[in-house]
Amino acid sequence: MKGVAGLAATATITGTASAADGQTQYIIGANGNGVADAVTDAGFEVRHELADGDVLVAVGPSDAAADIESVKGVKAANPDLKLELDEPEVNTEAADETPPSEGAVLSDLQWDKEITDVFEAHEYATGEGTRVAIVDTGIDLNHPDLGNVNEELGQAFVADDDVPEIGPDDSGSHGTHVAGTVGATGESGVVGTAPDTELIPVRVFPAEGGATFGDILAGIDYAAEIGADAANFSLGIPGVQQPGSELNKLKAEVQTVFQSAVRRGTVITGSAGNDSGSLQGSGFTLPNSVPAAFTVSATSPADTLSFYSNFGTSDIDIAAPGGGYETLEKTLVEDPDAVEWPFPTNLVLSTIPVEQGAYGYKAGTSMAAPQVAGLAALVRELEPNANASRIEQVIQKGAEGANGKSDSEFGAGIINALNTVERLAGGKGKGNGN
């Protein structure tokens, strides 16, 4: 494979979220208990009640936002939007050179784990006793490195689902790649940041078409409901939006749902976006540009900002390996004498559905966020009673390459798993008492 295939999966807004019968889906800000019944009585179908009823997702006639807002207890109603994920072709050529047989035989290709000292961190924590929800395209339920997936807790929140029979299984490949970065067990090919965590597949995408914001929010709310220590959403709108954007009308409800999940103890890791854009000041993306999200920019094998990554001190909380170098030209160099990690090995290697090749390379802030979700699981293992804010602070204090929390590219810095867990473990290695 040549060119940019496999680089920086992007999302596209495809319009208002509509049901198969032509009705429109709305995201509603509400004043809690009883409002859902009132909206139902007004002739709308309430699909989701989120954040203790403070946010509703309902379906009804088009151009009916004003009718919903006339219902007592409704603060705002706006048409939902559909977000279509553009998944580039996965690069599998280097992974194919060493067919997996026994025990993480592809781990030498995981530069992302090497430079963040993940393997050394496993002497202290592996994510045992924790749970991470992957709000995405689902997870391959038959992958040899993903035997830690809890299929029973897996859910699909998909309006007009075209593949309901697969449940939380992967409708693409994005979610399986993200899941492997978080928690691949190393049974066969690759190792995740938290190989002993429990992975929960929360599918919000159909096989064809897009996810609605309402279903993404339902997935986040569900993650908190089942006690997930972290919920990763490597999803977001394209481009850097300005305050006058129609999307600005959804920010309050996104923040309400995310804040509710954080209060219940779930760290929400989100990708900063792949537009090489500044989020400084009034620019924003969704869902990650809300205070409750732990927003992650993407870095290269050289610890530089990846060429596609968004940046900005107002949004970026932390940075993590996402693949590619600081320029596209350098990323695509195939000469091993010219760069330490020639293309495609400078992308992130992880799991993909077995029927697609089992292992492959992708790059993007989508690949950076799950590095942090896995690290959150390591922290929660060592501090089971830590709240979400405490976990974020510990991760930021263990980061490298920035001063404090104000770097426009890296936030508090690039994650370092060993620094982070050593601060908590008191020098005692996992299982050996020393």
Coordinates of C-alpha atoms in Angstrom, one line a residue:
M1 CA 0.0 0.0 0.0
K2 CA 1.3 3.4 -0.9
G3 CA 0.1 7.0 -0.3
V4 CA -1.9 8.1 2.7
A5 CA -4.2 5.1 3.1
G6 CA -4.4 4.1 6.7
L7 CA -3.7 7.7 7.9
A8 CA -5.9 9.7 10.2
A9 CA -9.4 8.4 9.9
T10 CA -11.8 11.3 9.5
A11 CA -15.5 12.0 10.2
T12 CA -18.0 13.8 8.1
I13 CA -21.3 15.4 9.1
T14 CA -23.8 13.9 6.7
G15 CA -26.9 15.9 7.8
T16 CA -29.7 15.7 10.3
A17 CA -30.3 12.4 12.0
S18 CA -33.4 10.9 10.5
A19 CA -35.2 7.7 11.2
A20 CA -36.1 5.2 8.4
D21 CA -39.7 6.6 8.3
G22 CA -38.4 10.1 7.7
Q23 CA -38.8 11.5 11.2
T24 CA -36.1 13.6 12.8
Q25 CA -34.1 12.8 15.9
Y26 CA -33.7 15.6 18.5
I27 CA -31.4 16.1 21.4
I28 CA -33.3 17.7 24.3
G29 CA -32.0 19.6 27.3
A30 CA -34.5 18.9 30.2
N31 CA -35.0 19.7 33.8
G32 CA -34.9 16.1 35.1
N33 CA -37.6 13.8 36.3
G34 CA -41.0 13.7 34.5
V35 CA -39.9 15.6 31.4
A36 CA -39.5 12.4 29.4
D37 CA -43.2 11.5 30.1
A38 CA -44.3 15.0 29.0
V39 CA -42.3 14.8 25.8
T40 CA -43.9 11.4 25.1
D41 CA -47.4 12.8 25.8
A42 CA -46.6 15.5 23.2
G43 CA -46.3 12.8 20.6
F44 CA -42.6 12.1 20.5
E45 CA -40.8 8.8 21.0
V46 CA -38.1 9.1 23.6
R47 CA -35.2 6.7 22.7
H48 CA -32.8 7.6 25.5
E49 CA -33.0 9.2 28.9
L50 CA -29.5 10.3 29.8
A51 CA -27.7 12.0 32.8
D52 CA -30.6 11.2 35.1
G53 CA -33.1 12.6 32.7
D54 CA -31.4 15.9 32.1
V55 CA -30.8 15.0 28.4
L56 CA -33.3 13.2 26.2
V57 CA -33.0 11.8 22.7
A58 CA -36.4 11.7 21.0
V59 CA -37.8 11.1 17.5
G60 CA -40.7 13.0 16.0
P61 CA -41.8 15.1 13.0
S62 CA -39.3 17.3 11.2
D63 CA -39.2 21.0 12.1
A64 CA -40.8 20.3 15.4
A65 CA -38.1 21.7 17.7
A66 CA -40.3 24.6 18.8
D67 CA -43.1 22.1 19.7
I68 CA -40.7 20.2 21.9
E69 CA -39.5 23.4 23.5
S70 CA -43.1 24.3 24.4
V71 CA -43.2 21.2 26.7
K72 CA -42.9 22.1 30.4
G73 CA -39.4 21.3 31.7
V74 CA -37.7 21.4 28.3
K75 CA -34.9 23.9 28.1
A76 CA -33.7 23.3 24.5
A77 CA -34.4 21.0 21.6
N78 CA -32.2 20.7 18.5
P79 CA -32.1 18.4 15.6
D80 CA -29.5 15.7 16.1
L81 CA -26.7 15.2 13.5
K82 CA -25.3 12.1 11.9
L83 CA -21.5 11.6 11.9
E84 CA -20.1 9.2 9.2
L85 CA -16.6 7.7 9.9
D86 CA -14.3 7.5 6.9
E87 CA -12.1 4.6 7.6
P88 CA -9.1 4.5 5.3
E89 CA -7.7 1.1 4.1
V90 CA -5.7 -0.5 6.8
N91 CA -2.1 -1.2 6.1
T92 CA -1.2 -4.8 7.1
E93 CA 2.0 -5.3 5.1
A94 CA 4.6 -5.2 7.9
A95 CA 2.4 -7.2 10.3
D96 CA 2.0 -9.9 7.6
E97 CA 5.8 -10.3 7.6
T98 CA 5.7 -12.1 10.9
P99 CA 2.6 -14.3 11.1
P100 CA 1.4 -14.4 14.8
S101 CA 1.9 -17.8 16.4
E102 CA 2.5 -17.6 20.2
G103 CA 2.9 -14.8 22.6
A104 CA 2.9 -11.2 21.3
V105 CA 5.3 -11.8 18.4
L106 CA 4.6 -8.4 17.0
S107 CA 5.4 -6.4 20.1
D108 CA 8.7 -5.3 18.7
L109 CA 6.7 -3.2 16.2
Q110 CA 4.8 -1.4 18.9
W111 CA 7.0 1.8 19.1
D112 CA 4.0 3.5 20.8
K113 CA 4.3 1.2 23.8
E114 CA 8.1 1.4 23.9
I115 CA 8.4 5.2 24.0
T116 CA 5.7 5.5 26.7
D117 CA 7.4 2.7 28.8
V118 CA 4.2 0.6 28.9
F119 CA 6.0 -2.7 29.0
E120 CA 8.0 -1.6 32.1
A121 CA 4.8 -0.3 33.7
H122 CA 3.3 -3.7 33.6
E123 CA 5.7 -4.7 36.4
Y124 CA 3.4 -2.5 38.5
A125 CA -0.1 -2.6 37.0
T126 CA -1.8 -4.3 34.1
G127 CA -5.4 -3.1 34.5
E128 CA -6.5 -6.0 36.5
G129 CA -10.0 -5.5 38.0
T130 CA -10.8 -2.6 35.8
R131 CA -13.2 -2.0 32.9
V132 CA -12.9 0.2 29.8
A133 CA -15.8 0.9 27.4
I134 CA -15.0 1.4 23.7
V135 CA -17.6 3.7 22.2
D136 CA -17.0 3.1 18.5
T137 CA -17.8 0.7 15.7
G138 CA -17.8 -2.3 18.0
I139 CA -15.1 -4.9 18.8
D140 CA -14.3 -8.2 16.9
L141 CA -15.6 -10.8 19.4
N142 CA -13.4 -13.5 18.0
H143 CA -10.0 -11.9 18.0
P144 CA -7.3 -14.0 19.7
D145 CA -5.8 -10.9 21.4
L146 CA -9.2 -9.7 22.7
G147 CA -10.3 -12.6 24.9
N148 CA -10.9 -10.0 27.6
V149 CA -14.0 -8.6 25.8
N150 CA -17.2 -8.8 27.9
E151 CA -19.7 -9.6 25.2
E152 CA -22.6 -9.9 27.7
L153 CA -22.2 -6.3 28.8
G154 CA -21.6 -5.1 25.2
Q155 CA -24.3 -3.0 23.7
A156 CA -25.3 -1.4 20.4
F157 CA -26.9 2.0 20.4
V158 CA -27.6 2.6 16.7
A159 CA -30.5 4.4 15.2
D160 CA -31.9 2.4 12.2
D161 CA -29.3 -0.3 12.7
D162 CA -28.6 -2.1 9.4
V163 CA -26.8 -5.0 11.2
P164 CA -28.6 -5.6 14.4
E165 CA -27.7 -9.3 14.3
I166 CA -24.1 -8.6 15.1
G167 CA -24.8 -6.8 18.3
P168 CA -21.6 -5.2 19.7
D169 CA -19.4 -6.9 17.2
D170 CA -17.4 -4.7 14.9
S171 CA -19.2 -3.1 11.9
G172 CA -15.9 -1.8 10.5
S173 CA -12.4 -2.0 11.9
H174 CA -11.9 1.2 13.8
G175 CA -13.3 0.0 17.2
T176 CA -11.2 -3.2 17.1
H177 CA -8.0 -1.2 16.5
V178 CA -8.9 1.1 19.3
A179 CA -9.7 -1.8 21.7
G180 CA -6.4 -3.5 21.0
T181 CA -4.5 -0.3 21.8
V182 CA -6.3 -0.1 25.1
G183 CA -6.2 -3.7 26.2
A184 CA -4.9 -6.4 23.8
T185 CA -3.8 -9.4 25.9
G186 CA -0.7 -10.3 24.0
E187 CA -2.0 -13.8 23.6
S188 CA -0.9 -13.9 20.0
G189 CA 0.3 -10.7 18.3
V190 CA 0.2 -7.3 20.2
V191 CA 0.0 -6.0 23.8
G192 CA -2.3 -3.2 24.9
T193 CA -1.6 -0.6 27.6
A194 CA -3.9 -2.5 30.1
P195 CA -3.8 -6.1 29.0
D196 CA -5.8 -7.4 32.0
T197 CA -8.6 -4.8 31.8
E198 CA -12.1 -5.9 30.8
L199 CA -13.1 -4.4 27.4
I200 CA -16.8 -3.4 26.8
P201 CA -17.8 -3.0 23.2
V202 CA -20.4 -0.2 22.8
R203 CA -21.2 0.0 19.1
V204 CA -22.7 3.3 17.9
F205 CA -22.1 2.9 14.1
P206 CA -24.1 0.8 11.6
A207 CA -22.2 -1.1 8.9
E208 CA -23.1 1.7 6.4
G209 CA -23.8 5.3 7.3
G210 CA -23.2 7.3 10.4
A211 CA -23.6 7.5 14.1
T212 CA -25.9 10.1 15.7
F213 CA -24.7 12.3 18.5
G214 CA -27.6 11.0 20.5
D215 CA -26.3 7.4 20.2
I216 CA -22.8 8.4 21.1
L217 CA -24.1 10.2 24.2
A218 CA -26.1 7.1 25.0
G219 CA -22.9 5.0 24.8
I220 CA -21.1 7.3 27.2
D221 CA -23.9 7.3 29.6
Y222 CA -24.1 3.5 29.5
A223 CA -20.4 3.2 30.2
A224 CA -20.9 5.2 33.4
E225 CA -24.0 3.1 34.2
I226 CA -22.0 -0.1 34.2
G227 CA -19.1 1.4 36.2
A228 CA -16.5 1.7 33.5
D229 CA -13.3 3.1 34.8
A230 CA -12.8 4.8 31.4
A231 CA -14.8 5.3 28.3
N232 CA -12.9 6.0 25.0
F233 CA -14.6 7.8 22.1
S234 CA -12.2 8.2 19.2
L235 CA -14.9 10.1 17.4
G236 CA -15.7 13.7 16.5
I237 CA -16.9 16.3 14.0
P238 CA -14.6 17.4 11.2
G239 CA -13.0 20.8 11.1
V240 CA -12.7 23.5 13.7
Q241 CA -16.0 25.0 14.4
Q242 CA -16.7 28.6 15.4
P243 CA -19.3 29.9 18.0
G244 CA -21.8 30.7 15.3
S245 CA -21.9 27.1 14.1
E246 CA -25.2 25.1 14.4
L247 CA -23.2 22.5 16.3
N248 CA -22.7 25.0 19.1
K249 CA -26.3 24.4 20.1
L250 CA -25.4 20.8 21.1
K251 CA -22.5 21.7 23.4
A252 CA -24.6 22.1 26.5
E253 CA -26.2 18.7 26.3
V254 CA -22.8 17.0 25.4
Q255 CA -21.3 18.6 28.5
T256 CA -24.2 17.5 30.7
V257 CA -23.9 13.9 29.7
F258 CA -20.1 13.9 29.9
Q259 CA -20.1 15.6 33.3
S260 CA -22.6 13.1 34.6
A261 CA -20.4 10.2 33.6
V262 CA -17.3 11.9 35.2
R263 CA -19.2 12.4 38.4
R264 CA -20.0 8.7 38.5
G265 CA -16.2 7.9 38.2
T266 CA -15.7 7.3 34.5
V267 CA -12.7 9.0 32.8
I268 CA -13.8 10.0 29.2
T269 CA -10.8 10.0 26.8
G270 CA -11.4 11.7 23.5
S271 CA -9.5 12.4 20.3
A272 CA -8.6 16.0 19.5
G273 CA -9.3 15.7 15.8
N274 CA -7.2 15.3 12.7
D275 CA -7.5 18.7 10.9
S276 CA -4.1 20.2 11.8
G277 CA -6.2 23.0 13.3
S278 CA -6.0 25.3 16.3
L279 CA -8.6 24.9 19.0
Q280 CA -7.3 27.9 20.8
G281 CA -9.9 30.5 21.9
S282 CA -13.3 30.2 20.3
G283 CA -12.6 27.3 18.0
F284 CA -14.1 23.9 19.0
T285 CA -14.9 20.4 18.0
L286 CA -17.5 18.0 19.4
P287 CA -17.8 15.9 21.4
N288 CA -14.3 16.5 22.8
S289 CA -14.3 20.3 23.3
V290 CA -16.2 20.2 26.5
P291 CA -14.5 20.5 29.9
A292 CA -15.5 17.0 31.1
A293 CA -13.6 15.3 28.2
F294 CA -10.0 14.4 28.7
T295 CA -8.8 15.4 25.3
V296 CA -5.7 13.8 23.6
S297 CA -3.5 15.1 20.8
A298 CA -1.4 12.7 18.7
T299 CA 2.4 12.4 18.7
S300 CA 5.0 10.7 16.6
P301 CA 7.8 8.2 17.2
A302 CA 10.1 11.2 17.6
D303 CA 7.8 12.7 20.4
T304 CA 6.7 15.5 18.0
L305 CA 3.2 16.6 17.2
S306 CA 1.8 14.4 14.4
F307 CA 1.2 16.4 11.2
Y308 CA -2.6 16.0 11.3
S309 CA -3.3 16.6 15.0
N310 CA -5.3 19.5 16.3
F311 CA -3.8 21.6 19.0
G312 CA -4.5 24.4 21.4
T313 CA -4.1 25.1 25.1
S314 CA -7.8 25.6 25.6
D315 CA -8.6 22.0 24.6
I316 CA -5.6 19.7 24.8
D317 CA -5.2 18.0 28.2
I318 CA -2.5 15.4 27.3
A319 CA -0.7 13.9 24.4
A320 CA -0.1 10.3 23.3
P321 CA 1.3 8.3 20.4
G322 CA -1.0 8.4 17.4
G323 CA 1.4 7.7 14.6
G324 CA 3.0 9.4 11.7
Y325 CA 5.7 12.1 11.9
E326 CA 5.5 15.9 12.1
T327 CA 5.1 16.1 8.3
L328 CA 3.3 13.9 5.8
E329 CA 6.4 13.8 3.7
K330 CA 8.5 12.3 6.5
T331 CA 5.7 10.0 7.5
L332 CA 5.7 8.4 4.0
V333 CA 9.5 7.8 3.9
E334 CA 10.1 4.1 3.4
D335 CA 13.9 4.1 3.6
P336 CA 15.0 2.7 7.0
D337 CA 18.3 4.6 6.7
A338 CA 16.4 7.9 6.5
V339 CA 14.0 7.5 9.5
E340 CA 14.0 5.3 12.5
W341 CA 10.5 4.1 11.8
P342 CA 9.8 4.0 8.0
F343 CA 6.3 3.9 6.6
P344 CA 4.1 2.2 7.5
T345 CA 5.8 1.2 10.8
N346 CA 5.6 4.8 12.1
L347 CA 1.8 4.3 12.3
V348 CA 0.2 2.5 15.3
L349 CA 0.0 -1.3 15.0
S350 CA -3.0 -2.9 16.7
T351 CA -5.7 -5.4 16.3
I352 CA -8.2 -5.4 13.5
P353 CA -11.0 -7.9 12.8
V354 CA -9.6 -11.4 12.0
E355 CA -11.4 -11.6 8.7
Q356 CA -9.5 -8.4 7.7
G357 CA -6.1 -9.6 8.6
A358 CA -6.0 -9.6 12.5
Y359 CA -3.3 -6.9 12.7
G360 CA -2.9 -3.6 10.9
Y361 CA -1.6 0.0 11.1
K362 CA -3.7 3.1 11.5
A363 CA -2.8 6.7 12.5
G364 CA -4.8 9.5 14.0
T365 CA -5.8 11.1 17.2
S366 CA -8.2 8.1 17.3
M367 CA -5.1 6.0 18.0
A368 CA -3.8 8.4 20.7
A369 CA -6.9 8.6 22.9
P370 CA -7.0 4.8 23.7
Q371 CA -3.4 5.0 24.9
V372 CA -4.7 7.3 27.7
A373 CA -7.8 5.1 28.4
G374 CA -5.5 2.2 29.0
L375 CA -3.3 4.2 31.3
A376 CA -6.4 5.3 33.2
A377 CA -7.1 1.6 33.8
L378 CA -3.6 1.1 35.2
V379 CA -4.1 4.0 37.6
R380 CA -7.5 2.8 38.7
E381 CA -6.0 -0.6 39.5
L382 CA -3.5 1.0 41.8
E383 CA -6.0 3.5 43.3
P384 CA -9.4 1.8 43.1
N385 CA -11.2 4.6 44.9
A386 CA -9.7 7.5 42.9
N387 CA -12.3 9.7 41.2
A388 CA -12.0 10.6 37.6
S389 CA -10.4 14.0 38.2
R390 CA -7.7 12.3 40.4
I391 CA -6.9 9.8 37.7
E392 CA -6.5 12.6 35.1
Q393 CA -4.2 14.5 37.4
V394 CA -2.0 11.5 38.1
I395 CA -1.7 10.9 34.3
Q396 CA -0.8 14.5 33.7
K397 CA 1.8 14.6 36.5
G398 CA 3.5 11.5 35.0
A399 CA 3.7 13.0 31.6
E400 CA 6.9 14.3 29.9
G401 CA 7.9 17.0 27.5
A402 CA 5.8 20.0 28.7
N403 CA 5.6 22.3 31.7
G404 CA 2.4 22.0 33.6
K405 CA -0.8 22.0 31.6
S406 CA -0.3 24.8 29.2
D407 CA 1.5 23.4 26.2
S408 CA -0.5 24.1 23.0
E409 CA 0.5 20.8 21.4
F410 CA 0.8 18.4 24.3
G411 CA -1.2 19.9 27.2
A412 CA 0.5 18.5 30.3
G413 CA 2.9 16.5 28.2
I414 CA 3.2 13.1 26.5
I415 CA 2.1 10.2 28.6
N416 CA 4.6 8.0 30.3
A417 CA 3.1 4.9 31.8
L418 CA 6.1 4.0 34.0
N419 CA 6.4 7.4 35.5
T420 CA 2.7 7.4 36.2
V421 CA 2.4 4.0 38.0
E422 CA 5.7 4.4 39.8
R423 CA 4.3 7.4 41.6
L424 CA 1.5 5.3 42.9
A425 CA 3.1 1.9 43.5
G426 CA 5.7 3.0 46.0
G427 CA 8.4 1.0 44.2
K428 CA 6.6 -2.3 44.6
G429 CA 6.4 -4.3 41.4
K430 CA 3.3 -6.3 40.5
G431 CA 3.3 -9.8 41.9
N432 CA 6.9 -9.7 43.1
G433 CA 6.7 -7.5 46.1
N434 CA 9.8 -5.5 45.2

